[in-house]
Short mmCIF file of C-alpha atoms and ligand atoms in Angstrom, two decimals:
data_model
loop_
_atom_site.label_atom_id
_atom_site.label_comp_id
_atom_site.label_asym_id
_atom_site.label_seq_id
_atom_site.Cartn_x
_atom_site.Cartn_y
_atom_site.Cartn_z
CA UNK A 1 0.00 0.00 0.00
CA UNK A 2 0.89 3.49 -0.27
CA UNK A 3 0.07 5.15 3.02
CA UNK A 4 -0.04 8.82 4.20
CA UNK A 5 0.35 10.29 7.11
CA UNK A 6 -0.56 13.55 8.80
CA UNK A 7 -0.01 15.66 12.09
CA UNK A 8 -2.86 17.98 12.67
CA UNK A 9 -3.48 20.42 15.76
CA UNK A 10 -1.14 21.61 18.45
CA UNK A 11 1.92 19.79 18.00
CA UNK A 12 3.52 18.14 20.82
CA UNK A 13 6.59 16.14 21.94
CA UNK A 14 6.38 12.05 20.46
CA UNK A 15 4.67 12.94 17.07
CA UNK A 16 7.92 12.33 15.68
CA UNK A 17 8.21 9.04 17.19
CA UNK A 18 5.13 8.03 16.13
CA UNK A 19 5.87 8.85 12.34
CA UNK A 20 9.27 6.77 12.73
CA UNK A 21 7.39 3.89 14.43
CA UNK A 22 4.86 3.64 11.33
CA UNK A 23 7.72 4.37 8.76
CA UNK A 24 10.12 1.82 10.31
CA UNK A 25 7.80 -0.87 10.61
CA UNK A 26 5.23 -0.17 7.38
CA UNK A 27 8.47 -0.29 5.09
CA UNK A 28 9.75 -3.77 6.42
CA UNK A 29 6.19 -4.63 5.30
CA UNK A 30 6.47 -3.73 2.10
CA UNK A 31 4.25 0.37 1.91
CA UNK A 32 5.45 3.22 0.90
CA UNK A 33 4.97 6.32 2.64
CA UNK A 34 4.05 10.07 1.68
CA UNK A 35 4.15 12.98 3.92
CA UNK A 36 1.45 15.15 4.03
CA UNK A 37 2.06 18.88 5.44
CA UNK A 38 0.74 20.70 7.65
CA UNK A 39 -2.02 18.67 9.16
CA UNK A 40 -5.31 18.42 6.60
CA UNK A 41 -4.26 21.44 4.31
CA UNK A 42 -1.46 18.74 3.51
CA UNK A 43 -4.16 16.55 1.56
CA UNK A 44 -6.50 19.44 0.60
CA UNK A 45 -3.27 21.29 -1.12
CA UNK A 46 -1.59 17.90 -2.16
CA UNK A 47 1.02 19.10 -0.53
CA UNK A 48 3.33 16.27 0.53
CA UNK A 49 6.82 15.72 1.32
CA UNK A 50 9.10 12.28 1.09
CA UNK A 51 8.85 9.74 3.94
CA UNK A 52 11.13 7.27 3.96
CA UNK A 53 13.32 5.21 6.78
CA UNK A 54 16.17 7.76 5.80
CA UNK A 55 13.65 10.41 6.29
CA UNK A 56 12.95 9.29 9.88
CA UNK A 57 16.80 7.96 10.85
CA UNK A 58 17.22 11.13 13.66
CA UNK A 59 13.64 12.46 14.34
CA UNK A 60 12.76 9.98 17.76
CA UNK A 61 14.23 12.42 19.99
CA UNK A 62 12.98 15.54 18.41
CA UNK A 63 10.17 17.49 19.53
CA UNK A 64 7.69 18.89 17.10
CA UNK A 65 6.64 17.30 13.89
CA UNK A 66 8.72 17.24 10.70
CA UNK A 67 5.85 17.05 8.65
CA UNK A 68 4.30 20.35 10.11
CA UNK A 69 0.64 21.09 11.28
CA UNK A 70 -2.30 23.52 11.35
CA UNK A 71 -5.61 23.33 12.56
CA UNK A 72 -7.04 22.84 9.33
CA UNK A 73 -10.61 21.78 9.67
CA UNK A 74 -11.56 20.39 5.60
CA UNK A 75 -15.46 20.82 6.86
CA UNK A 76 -14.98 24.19 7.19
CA UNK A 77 -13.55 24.50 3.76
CA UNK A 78 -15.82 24.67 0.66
CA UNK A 79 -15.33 21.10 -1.87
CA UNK A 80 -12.04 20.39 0.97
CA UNK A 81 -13.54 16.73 1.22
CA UNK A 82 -13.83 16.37 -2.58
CA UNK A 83 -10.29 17.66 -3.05
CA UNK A 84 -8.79 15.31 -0.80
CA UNK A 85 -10.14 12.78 -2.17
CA UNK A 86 -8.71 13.80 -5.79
CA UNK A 87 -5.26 14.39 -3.83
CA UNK A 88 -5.39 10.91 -2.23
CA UNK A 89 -6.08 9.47 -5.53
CA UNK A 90 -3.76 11.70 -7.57
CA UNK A 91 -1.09 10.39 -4.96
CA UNK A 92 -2.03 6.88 -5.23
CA UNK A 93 -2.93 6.44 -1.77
CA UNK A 94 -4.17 3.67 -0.44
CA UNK A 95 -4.70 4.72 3.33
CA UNK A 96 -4.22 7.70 5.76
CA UNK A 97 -2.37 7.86 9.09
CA UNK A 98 -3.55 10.56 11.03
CA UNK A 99 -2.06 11.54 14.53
CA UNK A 100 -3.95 14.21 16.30
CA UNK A 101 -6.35 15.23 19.21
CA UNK A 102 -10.01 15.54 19.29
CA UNK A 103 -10.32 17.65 16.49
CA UNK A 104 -7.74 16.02 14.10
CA UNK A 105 -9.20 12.75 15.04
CA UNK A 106 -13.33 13.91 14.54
CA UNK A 107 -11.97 14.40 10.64
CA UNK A 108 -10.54 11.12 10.51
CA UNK A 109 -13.74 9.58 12.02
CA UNK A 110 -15.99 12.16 9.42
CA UNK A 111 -13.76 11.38 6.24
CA UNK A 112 -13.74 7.53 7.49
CA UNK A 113 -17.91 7.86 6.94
CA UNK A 114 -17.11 9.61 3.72
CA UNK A 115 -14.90 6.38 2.76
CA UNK A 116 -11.71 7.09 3.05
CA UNK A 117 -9.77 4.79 5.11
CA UNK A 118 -7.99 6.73 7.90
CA UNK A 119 -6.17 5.16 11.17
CA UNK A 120 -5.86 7.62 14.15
CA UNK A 121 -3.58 8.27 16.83
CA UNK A 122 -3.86 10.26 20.03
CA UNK A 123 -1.70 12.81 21.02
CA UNK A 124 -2.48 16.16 23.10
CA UNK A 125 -0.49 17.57 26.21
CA UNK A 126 -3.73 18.13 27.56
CA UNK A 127 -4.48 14.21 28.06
CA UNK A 128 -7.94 14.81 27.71
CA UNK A 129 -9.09 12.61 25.04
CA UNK A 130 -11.56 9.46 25.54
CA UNK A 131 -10.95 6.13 25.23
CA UNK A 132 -7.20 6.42 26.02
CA UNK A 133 -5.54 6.47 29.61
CA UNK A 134 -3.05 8.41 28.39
CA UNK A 135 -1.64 10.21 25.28
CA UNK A 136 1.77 11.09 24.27
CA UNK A 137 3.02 14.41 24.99
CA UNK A 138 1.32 14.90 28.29
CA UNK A 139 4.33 13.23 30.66
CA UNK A 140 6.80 15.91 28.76
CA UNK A 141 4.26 18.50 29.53
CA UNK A 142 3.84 18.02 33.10
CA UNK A 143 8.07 17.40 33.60
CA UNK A 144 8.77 20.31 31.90
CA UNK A 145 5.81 21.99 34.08
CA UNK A 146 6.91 20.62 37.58
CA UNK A 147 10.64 21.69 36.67
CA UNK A 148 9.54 25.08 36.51
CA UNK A 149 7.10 24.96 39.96
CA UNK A 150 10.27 23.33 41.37
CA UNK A 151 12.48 26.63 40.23
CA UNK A 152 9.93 29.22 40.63
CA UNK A 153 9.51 27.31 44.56
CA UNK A 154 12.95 28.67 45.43
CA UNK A 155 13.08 32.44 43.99
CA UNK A 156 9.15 32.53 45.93
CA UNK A 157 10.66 31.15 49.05
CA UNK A 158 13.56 34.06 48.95
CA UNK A 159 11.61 36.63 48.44
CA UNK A 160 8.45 35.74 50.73
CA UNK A 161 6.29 36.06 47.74
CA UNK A 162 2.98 34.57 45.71
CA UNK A 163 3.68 32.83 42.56
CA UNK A 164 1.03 31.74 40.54
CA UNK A 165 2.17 29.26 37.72
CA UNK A 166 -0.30 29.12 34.53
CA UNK A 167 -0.61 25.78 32.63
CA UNK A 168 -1.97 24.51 29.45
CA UNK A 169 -5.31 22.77 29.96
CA UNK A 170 -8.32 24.01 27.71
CA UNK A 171 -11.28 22.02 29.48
CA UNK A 172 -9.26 19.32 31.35
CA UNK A 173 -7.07 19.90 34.46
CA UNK A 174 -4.54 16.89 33.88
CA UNK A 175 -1.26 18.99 33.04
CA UNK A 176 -2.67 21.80 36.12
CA UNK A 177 -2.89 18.64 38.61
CA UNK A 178 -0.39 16.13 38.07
CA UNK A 179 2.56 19.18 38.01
CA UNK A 180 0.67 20.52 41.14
CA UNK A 181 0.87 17.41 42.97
CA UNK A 182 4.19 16.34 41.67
CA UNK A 183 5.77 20.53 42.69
CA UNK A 184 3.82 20.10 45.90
CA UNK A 185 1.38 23.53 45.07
CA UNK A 186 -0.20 24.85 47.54
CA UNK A 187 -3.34 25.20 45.82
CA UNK A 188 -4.09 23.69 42.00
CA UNK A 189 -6.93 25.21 40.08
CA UNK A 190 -8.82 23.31 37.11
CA UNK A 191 -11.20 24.45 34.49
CA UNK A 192 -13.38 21.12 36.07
CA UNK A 193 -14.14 22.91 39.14
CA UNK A 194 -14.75 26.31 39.22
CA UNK A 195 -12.68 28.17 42.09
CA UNK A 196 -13.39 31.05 44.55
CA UNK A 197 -10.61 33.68 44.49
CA UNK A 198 -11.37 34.04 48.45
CA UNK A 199 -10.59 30.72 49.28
CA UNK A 200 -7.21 30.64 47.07
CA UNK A 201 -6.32 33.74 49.29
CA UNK A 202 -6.88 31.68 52.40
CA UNK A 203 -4.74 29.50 51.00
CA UNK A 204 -1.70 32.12 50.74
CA UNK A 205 -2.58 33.80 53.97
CA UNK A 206 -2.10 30.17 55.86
CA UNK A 207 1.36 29.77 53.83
CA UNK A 208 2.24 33.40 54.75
CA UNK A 209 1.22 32.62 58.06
CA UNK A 210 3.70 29.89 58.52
CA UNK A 211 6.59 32.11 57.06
CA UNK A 212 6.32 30.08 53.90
CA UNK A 213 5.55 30.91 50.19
CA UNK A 214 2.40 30.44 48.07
CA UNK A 215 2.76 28.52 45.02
CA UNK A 216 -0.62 28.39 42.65
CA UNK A 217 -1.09 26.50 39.68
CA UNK A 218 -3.94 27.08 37.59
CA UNK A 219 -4.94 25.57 34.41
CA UNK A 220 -5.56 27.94 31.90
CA UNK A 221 -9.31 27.12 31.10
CA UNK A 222 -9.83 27.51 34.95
CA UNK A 223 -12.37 30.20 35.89
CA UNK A 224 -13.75 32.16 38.97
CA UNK A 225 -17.20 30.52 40.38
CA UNK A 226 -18.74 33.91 39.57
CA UNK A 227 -17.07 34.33 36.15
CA UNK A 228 -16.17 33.03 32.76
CA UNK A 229 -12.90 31.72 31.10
CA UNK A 230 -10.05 34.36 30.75
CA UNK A 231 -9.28 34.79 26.67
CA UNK A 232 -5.99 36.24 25.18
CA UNK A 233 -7.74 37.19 22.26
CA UNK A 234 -11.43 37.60 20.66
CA UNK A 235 -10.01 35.09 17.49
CA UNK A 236 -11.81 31.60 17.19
CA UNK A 237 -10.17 28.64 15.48
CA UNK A 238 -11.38 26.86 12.44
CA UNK A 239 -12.93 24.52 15.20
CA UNK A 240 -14.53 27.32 17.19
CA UNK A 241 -12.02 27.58 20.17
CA UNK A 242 -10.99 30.56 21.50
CA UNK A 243 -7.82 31.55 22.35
CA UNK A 244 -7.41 31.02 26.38
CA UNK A 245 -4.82 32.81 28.31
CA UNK A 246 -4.32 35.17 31.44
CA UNK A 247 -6.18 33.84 34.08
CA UNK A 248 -2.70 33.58 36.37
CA UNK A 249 -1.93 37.30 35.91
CA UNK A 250 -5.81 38.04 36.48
CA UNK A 251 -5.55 35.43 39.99
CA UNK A 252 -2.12 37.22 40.89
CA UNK A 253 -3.31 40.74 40.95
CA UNK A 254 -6.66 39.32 42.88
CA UNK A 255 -3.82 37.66 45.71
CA UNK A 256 -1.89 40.48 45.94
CA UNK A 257 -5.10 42.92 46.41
CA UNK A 258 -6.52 40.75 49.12
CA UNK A 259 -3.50 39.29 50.62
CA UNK A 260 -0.99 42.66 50.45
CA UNK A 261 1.57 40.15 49.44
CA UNK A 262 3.81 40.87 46.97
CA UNK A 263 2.43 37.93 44.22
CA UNK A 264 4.02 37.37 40.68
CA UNK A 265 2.63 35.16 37.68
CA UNK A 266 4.32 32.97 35.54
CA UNK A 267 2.77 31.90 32.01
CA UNK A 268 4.68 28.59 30.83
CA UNK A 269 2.46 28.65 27.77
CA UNK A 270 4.47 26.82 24.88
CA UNK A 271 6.99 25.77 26.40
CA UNK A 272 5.19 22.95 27.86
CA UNK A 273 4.86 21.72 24.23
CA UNK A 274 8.10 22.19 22.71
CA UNK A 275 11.38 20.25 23.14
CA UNK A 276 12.32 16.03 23.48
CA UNK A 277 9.63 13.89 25.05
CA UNK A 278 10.54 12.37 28.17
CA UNK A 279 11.03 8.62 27.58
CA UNK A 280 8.04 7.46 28.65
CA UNK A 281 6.54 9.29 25.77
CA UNK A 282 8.82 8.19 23.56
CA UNK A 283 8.19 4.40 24.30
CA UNK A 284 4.07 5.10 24.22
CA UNK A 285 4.06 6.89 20.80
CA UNK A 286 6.57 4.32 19.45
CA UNK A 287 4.37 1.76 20.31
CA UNK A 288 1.15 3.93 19.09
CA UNK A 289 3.19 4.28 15.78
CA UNK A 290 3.57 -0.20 15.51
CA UNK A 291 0.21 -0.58 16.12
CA UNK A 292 -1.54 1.89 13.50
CA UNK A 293 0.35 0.62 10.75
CA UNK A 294 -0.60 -2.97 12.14
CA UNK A 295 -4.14 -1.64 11.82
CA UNK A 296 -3.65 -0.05 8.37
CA UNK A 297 -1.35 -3.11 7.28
CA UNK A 298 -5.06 -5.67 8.06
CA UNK A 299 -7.33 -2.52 6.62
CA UNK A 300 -8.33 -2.07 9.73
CA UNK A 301 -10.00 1.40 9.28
CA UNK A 302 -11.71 3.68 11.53
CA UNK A 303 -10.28 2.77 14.58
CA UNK A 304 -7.76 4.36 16.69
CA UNK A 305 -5.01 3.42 18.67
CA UNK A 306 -5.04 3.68 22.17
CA UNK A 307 -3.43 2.87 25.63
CA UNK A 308 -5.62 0.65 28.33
CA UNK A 309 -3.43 -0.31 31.15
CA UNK A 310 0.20 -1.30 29.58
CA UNK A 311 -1.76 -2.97 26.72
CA UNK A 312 -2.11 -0.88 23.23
CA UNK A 313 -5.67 -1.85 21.61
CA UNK A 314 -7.29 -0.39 18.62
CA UNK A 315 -10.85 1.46 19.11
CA UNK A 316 -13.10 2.63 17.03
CA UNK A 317 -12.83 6.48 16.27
CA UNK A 318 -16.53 7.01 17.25
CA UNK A 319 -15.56 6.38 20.68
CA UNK A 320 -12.43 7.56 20.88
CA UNK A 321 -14.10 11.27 19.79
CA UNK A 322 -17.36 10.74 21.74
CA UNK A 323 -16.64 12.62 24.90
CA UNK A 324 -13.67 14.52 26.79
CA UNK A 325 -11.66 13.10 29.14
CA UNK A 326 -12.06 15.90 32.19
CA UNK A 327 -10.25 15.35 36.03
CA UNK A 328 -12.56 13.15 37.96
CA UNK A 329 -13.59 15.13 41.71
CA UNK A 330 -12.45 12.31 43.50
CA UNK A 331 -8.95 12.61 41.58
CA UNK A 332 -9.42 16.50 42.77
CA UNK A 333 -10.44 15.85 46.00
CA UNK A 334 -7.15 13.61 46.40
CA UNK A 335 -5.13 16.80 45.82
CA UNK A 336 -7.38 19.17 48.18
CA UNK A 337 -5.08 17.61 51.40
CA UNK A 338 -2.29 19.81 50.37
CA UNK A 339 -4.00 23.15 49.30
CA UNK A 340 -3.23 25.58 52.12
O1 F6P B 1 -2.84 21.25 21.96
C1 F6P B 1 -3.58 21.64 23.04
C2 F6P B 1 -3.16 23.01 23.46
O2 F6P B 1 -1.81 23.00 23.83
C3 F6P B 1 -4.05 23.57 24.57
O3 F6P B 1 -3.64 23.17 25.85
C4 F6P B 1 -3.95 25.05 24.32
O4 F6P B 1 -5.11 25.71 24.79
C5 F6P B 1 -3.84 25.15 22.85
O5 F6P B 1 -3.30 23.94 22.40
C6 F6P B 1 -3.00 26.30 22.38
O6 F6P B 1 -3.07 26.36 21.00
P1 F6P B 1 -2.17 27.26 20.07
O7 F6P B 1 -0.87 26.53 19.87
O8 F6P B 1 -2.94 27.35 18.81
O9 F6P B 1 -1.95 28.57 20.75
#
């Protein structure tokens, strides 16, 4: 077969990995490969690039994706789903690999109804999608994450300060809790559960109280009980999100109002997505990477990879798109012991 393959949406570290995993593999079994660029404009423009195992030979450390991405969305696009299928044809190809998060992987399910046989594969920092304990990218989000809480702990500690650390994390707290818990925060606020600015003060005032420091770490779709999500911008992607950003420098100014603390915010913003995955997420979107051309190699199409327990299964994209995978309370309520 001659197989494409695709990274849509926010990139993240292990997409690399996963291309070198289906390249590596697919090849020994006899496909060729094609490149498609940046995300689904790659296959709407016919715009590809070559994909061989020379192609691949250095990329399993390197963050990123070397085939590039958007957030293309062909449904938005007048005749996008007819030109793809010209492109695919054009191309000769028999099947598409397509690595990407919910939005990425609702085209694959949409184009799979339209018959086009697509394979997908998880990956998001965020870790919030369905059907999948975890994806790729996420461990190398919250390391990078609970490095920083760990730094920014020690400059708050000198100067008897509030530091409130922002995170990635659009509707799901996973990147705001597991760095919180793993940097020991002192309070960790998630778009799940709406917070109230005068208990987070409480929090700092008991810290302050024991000549500690505050350390806050909010997710940035996290929003006051009495108010809405904090946006960086008015501009809405081609799959209607809006641009989130700023609730830690709105929370810091609220701490430092209430508390007459001296309180800083951090932003980590990108950097949580950029640079080599840790190797945990190198060994889960290698093994991802086996297992969808396994599934493309039986024309297995429609499903998606995904990780239950240690074991990777296939599923099939309906469910792996059907609903958001948000923080649980009771994995909240775990962290609650140490807010304060
Ligand atoms: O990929 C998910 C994500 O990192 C979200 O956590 C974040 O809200 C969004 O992408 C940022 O997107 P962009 O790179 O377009 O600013």
């Amino acid at each position: 077969m001659r197989i494409g393959v695709l990274t849509g949406g926010g990139d993240c570290p292990g997409l690399n990995a996963v291309i070198r995993a289906v390249v590596r593999k697919g090849t020994g079994l006899g496909h060729e490969f094609v490149g498609f660029k940046d995300g689904w404009r790659g296959p709407i423009e016919g715009s590809t690039r070559s994909l061989t195992t020379d192609d691949v030979e250095d990329v399993l450390a390197r963050g990123g994706t070397i085939l590039g991405s958007s957030r293309t969305n062909p449904y938005k696009v007048d005749g996008a789903v007819d030109r793809i299928r010209e492109n695919l044809a054009a191309a000769a190809i028999d099947a598409l690999i397509a690595i990407g998060g919910e939005d990425t992987l609702g085209v694959a399910k949409r184009l799979t109804d339209d018959g086009i046989g697509v394979v997908g594969v998880p990956k998001t920092i965020d870790n919030d999608l369905g059907a999948t304990d975890y994806t790729f990218g996420f461990d190398t989000a919250v390391a990078i994450a609970t490095e920083a809480i760990d730094r920014l702990r020690t400059t708050a500690e000198s100067h008897h300060r509030a530091l409130v650390v922002e995170v990635m994390g659009r509707h799901a707290g996973w990147i705001a809790l597991h760095s919180g818990l793993a940097g020991g925060a002192d309070g960790i606020l998630i778009p799940e559960v709406p917070f109230d600015p005068g208990t987070v003060c409480g929090w700092v005032q008991s810290r302050f109280a024991e000549g500690r420091s505050a350390l806050i770490v909010v997710a940035e779709g996290a929003m006051p009980e009495d108010g809405a999500e904090v946006l960086s911008t008015g501009e809405v992607d081609a799959f209607g999100h809006v641009r989130l950003g700023g609730v830690g420098t709105w929370l810091a100014g609220e701490i430092e109002r209430v508390t007459e603390r001296e309180t800083r915010a951090v932003v980590l913003g990108h950097v949580q997505r950029g640079g080599t995955p840790t190797s945990y997420d190198r060994v889960l979107s290698t093994r991802f990477g086996l297992e969808a051309i396994a599934a493309a190699h039986d024309g297995d199409f429609g499903v998606m990879v995904a990780l239950r327990g240690t074991d990777i299964v296939r599923v099939p994209l309906s469910e792996a798109t059907a609903e958001l995978k948000t923080v649980p309370p009771e994995r909240y309520r775990e962290a609650e012991v140490f807010f304060g």
